Amino acid sequence: MGIPPRAAYGSSQPNVEVRADSFGRPLAVDETARQYINPSVLLHQGDSVAFDVAVPVAGDYILRVDVAVPPESGSAEGQLRVNGNFPVPALQRFIFPAFYRNSIDTFPRDRYGNEALIRQERDVIWANAALRDADFSQPYPIQVSLPAGDHRFEFTLTDDSLYLGSVYVSEFIPYPDYAQYQAAHTALESSGFSLVLEAELPSFKNDTALRPVSSRNLTVTPYDTYCLMLNTLGGESWVKSGSTAFYEFTVPEDGMYAITLRALQDTRSNLTVFRRFTINGEVPFAELNAVPFPYSADWQDVTLGGETLTLIHLQEGVNMLGIEATNAPYLPAIGTIQQALIDINALALEINRLTGNQRDPFKEWVVTDYIPDIEERLNAISQALIDDKDTLLSIDPSGASPEILTYQMAIDNLQFLASDPNQIPNYMSRFSEGTGSAAQQLGSLLPLLQDQPLALDRFMIHSPDINPITPAVPFATSLAEDFKRFVHSFEPDPYQALGASDNELEVWVNRPRQYVDLMQMMADSNFTPQSGIRVKFSIMPDESKLVLANAAGIQPDVALGVSTNVPYELAVRNALYDLRTFPDFDSFINIYSPGSLLGYIIDDSVYAIPETQDFWVTYYRRDILDSLGLPVPHTWDEVIEILPELQRYGMNYNTPLSSGTGTRNYLFTAPYLFNHDAPLYSDHGFASALDSEQAVAAVRFMADSFTIYGMPLTTASFFDSFRYGTLPIGISNAETYIKLMTAAPELGGLWDIDLYPATVLADGSQNRYATGSAQTGIIFKETDQPDQAWEFLKWWMSAETQTGFQEQLLLSYGREYLWFSANLEAFSQLDIPEEHRNVILQQWQWLEEPVRLPGSYMQERELSNVWNRIVFDGINPRVAIDRSISVINREITRKMEEFGYLVNGERVREPHVPTIETIQGWMDSAN
Amino acid sequence: MQSNAGIRQWFSKEGGAYAFLFPYSLLFIVFIVIPVLTAVVLSFTFFDSIQPPRFVGLNNYIALITQDDTFMRYVLPNTITFAMIVGPLGYAFAFILAWILAQLPRTPRTLFALILYLPSMTASVAMAVVWKTLFSGDQTGYLNSFLMGLGVIGEPIQWLQSPQYLMLIMILVTLWSSMGIGFLAMLAGILEISPELYEAAAIDGLSSRFQEIFYITIPSMKPQMLFAAVMSAVGTFQAGAIGVTLSGSNPTPQYAGQLIVNHIEDYGFLRYEMGYAAAVSVVLLLMVLGFSRVATRLFGSEEEV
């Protein structure tokens, strides 16, 4: 792949070229640099180059650069200063996407004959890229207005690495329209030529999210009655503006050609999506800068230009077609909504500060006295939205799209509120809180307008005299196909079948189908060839099946996705294989936070390894805390300090204890004990230690949070309360994180996470231990191939597999499928904002799980009862604890007898109570 | 030879009856007798549902009576309170509503019967979602929001977390859904009574509707009353899901809503003591049996007692 031929936008020629050898840095001489004709430099994060450009005349200028992203880095980001500052905000951040190509030419088949995704590999391509806005939403590159004379440019690379070749500064000229283009290109119309390209196999692309999907439509090529073919490209995976697929193809002679695409946009009813077409890196004429694809229920042949066929000049030989998703036509509307959301949130905060926690429907407010311009502000917001709605209607005049209706509902809400501003405190649910509020409706509109889903089956480069229309499928054929599939549906689904053949490792997975399919595919393509061990995955819909299967003697070799409390119960009853008997176990566990293993240890044996991990971190609404002037608390003392201020405005702080259900288990309660340095057991595990001074202090604080400090006892949904601003700060877990990342577009950039608040002890030390185990993997004792099973577990938890798995999940199913691997190295590769990743990684340094011993479940239960007694019955903590201690100790004795630690009251052996240091010791001695 | 002939004679005489009985008895044995016997056998063992059971004699029963603090202090009183209130009250409601419905013309009667029967048709777990929203412990819960709006309470009440309220709510929700099959049977029973009986009684000097119910309606529908009484006894003792679904966990907070069925699940599935759980279920079976006998004595005809 050479450089896509450099050409300036429109007919303008590059006014100035600055070559890399004038940057004053050592020139790059490696393999990548040699693919480029001119000299180039290799920049790393933080490097910058400066150069002077003399501009002959005043005017708007654009910059183009020859760049290549090095094979080992992801997309590079840069910024450009002109004469020491940023004349346009967009120059503060622009992106050079990395390119990816398929590692093989055809789709591999999985073990059931269905096509599987091709592994993507990085492709190093020298490209002549214009500096564009970071969202790739603007119709034109960034334009800088420059007076005539000398200007100093400083290019800084802010993320990753980049090869930088020549820089071109040229005058900005908009694309010509088709008439001008036609006049400028006098080449002959081609004749009798047609070339079909399957869209699902692009030559390369700049976004890994863009991937092939399967369609069972009869007209889609290729087609198979029974197997799932990956035969189309995009759809819901091709939504982001700037996401581009490139196709290289050869035409026999210079001339004018037409392009016809077979496309489907059936996901957004009555909304038009847009694609930008480039030929050899260039938009030929303005009409191709945003080609509309209206809604259609079925696949359609779309010829560029529609009725008035537009012909495009292609040169003899290899040409390159780029198809880029673009939301440029919706950009003004998106901007208005973003501004409206900011205005609404600001106004809502002002109202909240006025009314505070006095939400009383019978109280009358004269809001206009305090916020005199409230009516104008509301009307201004709704007027801006009305104008945008009209723009949207001009793009798609049917007016029946959900987007238009959402606009109308938001506008209605705002106009209703503006009609009587003094009633707003009673109608906050129509303004900023709740699912029907204007803020939420506008928030839900954002992704709808930003995303541009379109599926492509194939496209045809053809001469204008060729008819590209795909004939309709005869009714009889489609009936026959449906009937064949109906008959086929009675055959058992191979993915569901339990039981593996003798030479296969049987793995039960407590996860949905999507995960298990992907795991099977990865094991088949990576693990089996390298180890020779065949693995058969089955979906285990219910964990209790494990106990029953074990009783019936049909247990699998390995189970994955097992809840964190199950391994101990199975292991203590001799159902699980001791993983520590594998000689390399101690060196293997280096990938984990040591505390994560604590719950699976019995007497120096380990019976499970963590697969995924949860986390408790502080979530906070930056906008609300800022407007109240509150700092983010880092310790519980600081939390208590900001509470009165929050409660004055009817807000509060969320603790995990309030999200829990009836019985608060260790997941919610144990962190309090850990952080007060309270031991769980005394007397070598034969008695509870809940009566220690530290434990009493911990329990007292657990209760005081509610009885004295007034934190909410029940939070039906922290996510919702967080969105509506009633709980602008609080501790929550990974589930909330995923919801905030995916389902709260209106909060984008307004929230952040921080560590679990620390408990400051009398000696000044700070503890922020929190639980965080999610799912585990186990090997059954009755397995006949323990070594293979262990080999498999090691492969599965290896950083490489976990990284690949989490990437594939995101690519295939989106951000709802974020995978929080317990392998710390794999997690540090997860595609979430770096600040968040660092907070979570730091919190995982404080991961601790309660040690389990016979009868310890009684302590878990009684701890919750103690808390409940103090909070609801007002009993003194010490009295409540004393009452529970005897219950716990009796159960511990009972269970110690059951498991043979006690025989007739005599201590036969003592359980080893592990600590984090124990595990740290194993890890250290293994190295 | 003689015995052979005897068998043949017996077969020709009663074989047909046994052949007709066979499908039912097969199902009865497989699905009722064998599981019950298994439970009885398991109740004499220690069985952790993973390793093979170990015979322990009467230890489980002894432990239940002498050592199981939770059972004696919470579970048994809870179950009896629950059963004593929900059983008779639900039964009385069912009768009163059935009697009222019987006074209505056909179309509205069918409609109301369907409406009243609806709660017991829907899965209780699905309905618990509705109840949980109603009794939610934050200010967004309907009841809390309503009471706070009226100014009756200043702070949300933890209906489902706090031990004082949980049992009350469990009883309310169960009563709401208690118009089950017993209610339908009673409705049918009341409609079956011949109007001539009432006319005759009126001539004999019956003076009020109350006397009508007491002297005619109830005696004429004894079989349905018995059926409904047994159903309600069995139903209330077997009810257990409601407390766990409402509070969100087994065990319920401070065992406030712990019924025998929850106790069995707690031991069987959370503590892996299946043998002990079997012993508790045998006790539950005996209790249900006892209460059914009481119902039979009250409503059964002479020969059934």
CSV table of N, CA, C and O in Angstrom, one decimal, chain B residues 150-217:
chain,number,residue,atom,x,y,z
B,150,LEU,N,-48.9,13.9,52.6
B,150,LEU,CA,-49.9,14.3,53.6
B,150,LEU,C,-49.3,14.9,54.8
B,150,LEU,O,-50.1,15.5,55.7
B,151,GLY,N,-48.0,14.8,55.0
B,151,GLY,CA,-47.4,15.3,56.2
B,151,GLY,C,-47.5,14.3,57.4
B,151,GLY,O,-47.3,14.7,58.5
B,152,VAL,N,-47.9,13.1,57.2
B,152,VAL,CA,-48.1,12.1,58.3
B,152,VAL,C,-46.7,11.7,58.8
B,152,VAL,O,-46.5,11.6,60.0
B,153,ILE,N,-45.8,11.5,57.9
B,153,ILE,CA,-44.4,11.1,58.3
B,153,ILE,C,-43.4,12.1,57.7
B,153,ILE,O,-43.7,12.7,56.6
B,154,GLY,N,-42.3,12.3,58.4
B,154,GLY,CA,-41.4,13.3,57.9
B,154,GLY,C,-40.2,12.6,57.1
B,154,GLY,O,-39.6,13.2,56.3
B,155,GLU,N,-40.0,11.3,57.4
B,155,GLU,CA,-38.9,10.6,56.8
B,155,GLU,C,-39.5,9.3,56.2
B,155,GLU,O,-40.4,8.8,56.8
B,156,PRO,N,-38.9,8.8,55.1
B,156,PRO,CA,-39.4,7.6,54.6
B,156,PRO,C,-39.3,6.5,55.6
B,156,PRO,O,-38.3,6.4,56.4
B,157,ILE,N,-40.3,5.6,55.6
B,157,ILE,CA,-40.3,4.4,56.5
B,157,ILE,C,-39.7,3.2,55.7
B,157,ILE,O,-40.1,3.0,54.5
B,158,GLN,N,-38.9,2.4,56.3
B,158,GLN,CA,-38.3,1.3,55.7
B,158,GLN,C,-39.3,0.1,55.8
B,158,GLN,O,-39.1,-0.8,56.6
B,159,TRP,N,-40.3,0.1,55.0
B,159,TRP,CA,-41.4,-0.9,55.1
B,159,TRP,C,-40.8,-2.3,55.1
B,159,TRP,O,-41.3,-3.2,55.8
B,160,LEU,N,-39.9,-2.5,54.1
B,160,LEU,CA,-39.5,-3.9,53.9
B,160,LEU,C,-38.3,-4.3,54.6
B,160,LEU,O,-37.8,-5.4,54.5
B,161,GLN,N,-37.6,-3.3,55.2
B,161,GLN,CA,-36.3,-3.7,55.9
B,161,GLN,C,-36.5,-3.7,57.4
B,161,GLN,O,-35.8,-4.4,58.1
B,162,SER,N,-37.5,-3.0,57.9
B,162,SER,CA,-37.6,-2.9,59.3
B,162,SER,C,-38.5,-4.0,59.8
B,162,SER,O,-39.6,-4.3,59.3
B,163,PRO,N,-38.0,-4.7,60.9
B,163,PRO,CA,-38.8,-5.9,61.3
B,163,PRO,C,-40.2,-5.7,61.8
B,163,PRO,O,-41.0,-6.6,61.7
B,164,GLN,N,-40.5,-4.4,62.2
B,164,GLN,CA,-41.8,-4.2,62.7
B,164,GLN,C,-42.9,-4.3,61.6
B,164,GLN,O,-44.0,-4.7,61.8
B,165,TYR,N,-42.5,-3.9,60.4
B,165,TYR,CA,-43.5,-3.8,59.3
B,165,TYR,C,-43.6,-5.0,58.4
B,165,TYR,O,-44.5,-5.3,57.7
B,166,LEU,N,-42.4,-5.8,58.3
B,166,LEU,CA,-42.3,-6.8,57.3
B,166,LEU,C,-43.4,-7.8,57.3
B,166,LEU,O,-44.1,-8.1,56.3
B,167,MET,N,-43.7,-8.3,58.5
B,167,MET,CA,-44.7,-9.4,58.7
B,167,MET,C,-46.1,-8.8,58.3
B,167,MET,O,-46.8,-9.5,57.6
B,168,LEU,N,-46.4,-7.6,58.7
B,168,LEU,CA,-47.7,-7.0,58.4
B,168,LEU,C,-47.9,-6.9,56.9
B,168,LEU,O,-49.0,-7.3,56.4
B,169,ILE,N,-46.8,-6.5,56.2
B,169,ILE,CA,-47.0,-6.4,54.8
B,169,ILE,C,-47.1,-7.7,54.1
B,169,ILE,O,-47.9,-7.9,53.2
B,170,MET,N,-46.3,-8.7,54.6
B,170,MET,CA,-46.5,-10.0,54.1
B,170,MET,C,-47.9,-10.5,54.2
B,170,MET,O,-48.5,-11.1,53.2
B,171,ILE,N,-48.5,-10.3,55.3
B,171,ILE,CA,-49.9,-10.7,55.6
B,171,ILE,C,-50.8,-10.0,54.6
B,171,ILE,O,-51.7,-10.6,54.0
B,172,LEU,N,-50.7,-8.7,54.5
B,172,LEU,CA,-51.5,-7.9,53.6
B,172,LEU,C,-51.4,-8.5,52.1
B,172,LEU,O,-52.4,-8.7,51.5
B,173,VAL,N,-50.2,-8.6,51.7
B,173,VAL,CA,-50.0,-9.0,50.3
B,173,VAL,C,-50.6,-10.4,50.1
B,173,VAL,O,-51.2,-10.7,49.1
B,174,THR,N,-50.4,-11.3,51.1
B,174,THR,CA,-50.9,-12.7,50.9
B,174,THR,C,-52.4,-12.7,50.9
B,174,THR,O,-53.1,-13.4,50.1
B,175,LEU,N,-53.0,-11.9,51.8
B,175,LEU,CA,-54.5,-11.8,51.8
B,175,LEU,C,-55.0,-11.3,50.5
B,175,LEU,O,-56.0,-11.8,49.9
B,176,TRP,N,-54.3,-10.3,49.9
B,176,TRP,CA,-54.7,-9.8,48.6
B,176,TRP,C,-54.8,-10.8,47.5
B,176,TRP,O,-55.6,-10.8,46.7
B,177,SER,N,-53.8,-11.8,47.6
B,177,SER,CA,-53.8,-12.8,46.6
B,177,SER,C,-54.4,-14.1,47.0
B,177,SER,O,-54.2,-15.1,46.4
B,178,SER,N,-55.2,-14.1,48.1
B,178,SER,CA,-55.7,-15.4,48.6
B,178,SER,C,-57.0,-15.8,48.0
B,178,SER,O,-57.5,-16.9,48.4
B,179,MET,N,-57.6,-15.1,47.1
B,179,MET,CA,-58.8,-15.5,46.4
B,179,MET,C,-58.5,-16.5,45.4
B,179,MET,O,-58.6,-16.3,44.2
B,180,GLY,N,-58.1,-17.7,45.8
B,180,GLY,CA,-57.6,-18.7,44.8
B,180,GLY,C,-58.7,-19.7,44.5
B,180,GLY,O,-59.9,-19.4,44.4
B,181,ILE,N,-58.2,-20.9,44.4
B,181,ILE,CA,-59.1,-22.0,43.9
B,181,ILE,C,-60.2,-22.3,44.9
B,181,ILE,O,-61.3,-22.6,44.6
B,182,GLY,N,-59.9,-22.0,46.2
B,182,GLY,CA,-60.9,-22.2,47.3
B,182,GLY,C,-62.1,-21.3,47.1
B,182,GLY,O,-63.2,-21.6,47.3
B,183,PHE,N,-61.7,-20.1,46.8
B,183,PHE,CA,-62.8,-19.0,46.5
B,183,PHE,C,-63.7,-19.5,45.4
B,183,PHE,O,-64.9,-19.3,45.5
B,184,LEU,N,-63.1,-20.0,44.3
B,184,LEU,CA,-63.9,-20.4,43.2
B,184,LEU,C,-64.8,-21.6,43.6
B,184,LEU,O,-66.0,-21.6,43.2
B,185,ALA,N,-64.2,-22.5,44.4
B,185,ALA,CA,-65.0,-23.6,44.8
B,185,ALA,C,-66.2,-23.2,45.6
B,185,ALA,O,-67.4,-23.6,45.4
B,186,MET,N,-66.0,-22.2,46.5
B,186,MET,CA,-67.1,-21.7,47.3
B,186,MET,C,-68.1,-21.0,46.5
B,186,MET,O,-69.3,-21.2,46.7
B,187,LEU,N,-67.7,-20.2,45.6
B,187,LEU,CA,-68.6,-19.5,44.7
B,187,LEU,C,-69.5,-20.5,44.0
B,187,LEU,O,-70.7,-20.4,43.9
B,188,ALA,N,-68.9,-21.6,43.4
B,188,ALA,CA,-69.6,-22.6,42.7
B,188,ALA,C,-70.6,-23.3,43.7
B,188,ALA,O,-71.8,-23.6,43.4
B,189,GLY,N,-70.1,-23.5,44.9
B,189,GLY,CA,-70.9,-24.2,45.9
B,189,GLY,C,-72.2,-23.4,46.3
B,189,GLY,O,-73.3,-23.9,46.3
B,190,ILE,N,-72.0,-22.1,46.4
B,190,ILE,CA,-73.2,-21.2,46.8
B,190,ILE,C,-74.2,-21.2,45.6
B,190,ILE,O,-75.4,-21.3,45.8
B,191,LEU,N,-73.6,-21.2,44.4
B,191,LEU,CA,-74.5,-21.1,43.2
B,191,LEU,C,-75.3,-22.4,43.1
B,191,LEU,O,-76.3,-22.4,42.4
B,192,GLU,N,-74.7,-23.5,43.6
B,192,GLU,CA,-75.3,-24.8,43.4
B,192,GLU,C,-76.5,-25.0,44.3
B,192,GLU,O,-77.4,-25.9,44.0
B,193,ILE,N,-76.6,-24.2,45.4
B,193,ILE,CA,-77.7,-24.5,46.3
B,193,ILE,C,-79.0,-24.1,45.7
B,193,ILE,O,-79.2,-23.1,45.1
B,194,SER,N,-80.0,-25.0,45.8
B,194,SER,CA,-81.3,-24.8,45.2
B,194,SER,C,-82.0,-23.7,45.8
B,194,SER,O,-82.1,-23.7,47.1
B,195,PRO,N,-82.6,-22.8,45.1
B,195,PRO,CA,-83.3,-21.7,45.7
B,195,PRO,C,-84.5,-22.1,46.5
B,195,PRO,O,-85.0,-21.4,47.4
B,196,GLU,N,-85.0,-23.3,46.2
B,196,GLU,CA,-86.2,-23.8,46.9
B,196,GLU,C,-85.9,-24.0,48.4
B,196,GLU,O,-86.8,-23.8,49.2
B,197,LEU,N,-84.6,-24.3,48.7
B,197,LEU,CA,-84.3,-24.4,50.1
B,197,LEU,C,-84.5,-23.1,50.8
B,197,LEU,O,-85.1,-23.1,51.9
B,198,TYR,N,-84.1,-22.0,50.2
B,198,TYR,CA,-84.3,-20.7,50.8
B,198,TYR,C,-85.8,-20.4,51.0
B,198,TYR,O,-86.3,-19.9,52.0
B,199,GLU,N,-86.5,-20.7,49.9
B,199,GLU,CA,-88.0,-20.4,49.9
B,199,GLU,C,-88.7,-21.2,51.1
B,199,GLU,O,-89.4,-20.7,51.9
B,200,ALA,N,-88.3,-22.5,51.1
B,200,ALA,CA,-88.9,-23.3,52.2
B,200,ALA,C,-88.5,-22.8,53.6
B,200,ALA,O,-89.4,-22.7,54.5
B,201,ALA,N,-87.3,-22.4,53.7
B,201,ALA,CA,-86.8,-21.8,55.0
B,201,ALA,C,-87.6,-20.6,55.4
B,201,ALA,O,-87.9,-20.3,56.5
B,202,ALA,N,-87.8,-19.7,54.3
B,202,ALA,CA,-88.5,-18.5,54.5
B,202,ALA,C,-89.9,-18.8,55.1
B,202,ALA,O,-90.4,-18.1,56.0
B,203,ILE,N,-90.6,-19.8,54.5
B,203,ILE,CA,-91.9,-20.2,54.9
B,203,ILE,C,-91.8,-20.7,56.4
B,203,ILE,O,-92.7,-20.4,57.2
B,204,ASP,N,-90.7,-21.4,56.7
B,204,ASP,CA,-90.6,-21.9,58.1
B,204,ASP,C,-90.2,-20.8,59.1
B,204,ASP,O,-90.0,-21.1,60.2
B,205,GLY,N,-90.1,-19.6,58.6
B,205,GLY,CA,-89.9,-18.5,59.6
B,205,GLY,C,-88.5,-18.0,59.7
B,205,GLY,O,-88.1,-17.4,60.6
B,206,LEU,N,-87.6,-18.2,58.6
B,206,LEU,CA,-86.3,-17.6,58.6
B,206,LEU,C,-86.4,-16.1,58.5
B,206,LEU,O,-87.2,-15.6,57.6
B,207,SER,N,-85.7,-15.3,59.3
B,207,SER,CA,-86.1,-13.9,59.3
B,207,SER,C,-85.0,-13.0,58.8
B,207,SER,O,-85.2,-11.9,58.4
B,208,SER,N,-83.7,-13.5,58.7
B,208,SER,CA,-82.7,-12.5,58.1
B,208,SER,C,-81.7,-13.3,57.2
B,208,SER,O,-81.6,-14.5,57.2
B,209,ARG,N,-80.9,-12.4,56.5
B,209,ARG,CA,-80.0,-13.0,55.6
B,209,ARG,C,-78.9,-13.8,56.4
B,209,ARG,O,-78.4,-14.8,55.9
B,210,PHE,N,-78.6,-13.2,57.5
B,210,PHE,CA,-77.6,-13.9,58.3
B,210,PHE,C,-78.0,-15.3,58.7
B,210,PHE,O,-77.2,-16.3,58.6
B,211,GLN,N,-79.3,-15.5,59.1
B,211,GLN,CA,-79.8,-16.8,59.4
B,211,GLN,C,-79.7,-17.7,58.1
B,211,GLN,O,-79.4,-18.9,58.2
B,212,GLU,N,-80.0,-17.0,57.0
B,212,GLU,CA,-80.0,-17.8,55.7
B,212,GLU,C,-78.6,-18.4,55.5
B,212,GLU,O,-78.4,-19.6,55.2
B,213,ILE,N,-77.6,-17.5,55.7
B,213,ILE,CA,-76.2,-18.0,55.5
B,213,ILE,C,-75.9,-19.1,56.5
B,213,ILE,O,-75.4,-20.2,56.2
B,214,PHE,N,-76.3,-18.9,57.8
B,214,PHE,CA,-75.9,-19.8,58.8
B,214,PHE,C,-76.6,-21.1,58.8
B,214,PHE,O,-76.0,-22.2,59.0
B,215,TYR,N,-77.9,-21.1,58.4
B,215,TYR,CA,-78.7,-22.3,58.5
B,215,TYR,C,-78.8,-23.0,57.1
B,215,TYR,O,-79.1,-24.2,57.1
B,216,ILE,N,-78.7,-22.3,56.1
B,216,ILE,CA,-78.9,-22.9,54.7
B,216,ILE,C,-77.6,-23.0,54.0
B,216,ILE,O,-77.1,-24.1,53.6
B,217,THR,N,-77.0,-21.8,53.7
B,217,THR,CA,-75.8,-21.7,52.8
B,217,THR,C,-74.7,-22.6,53.3
B,217,THR,O,-74.2,-23.5,52.5
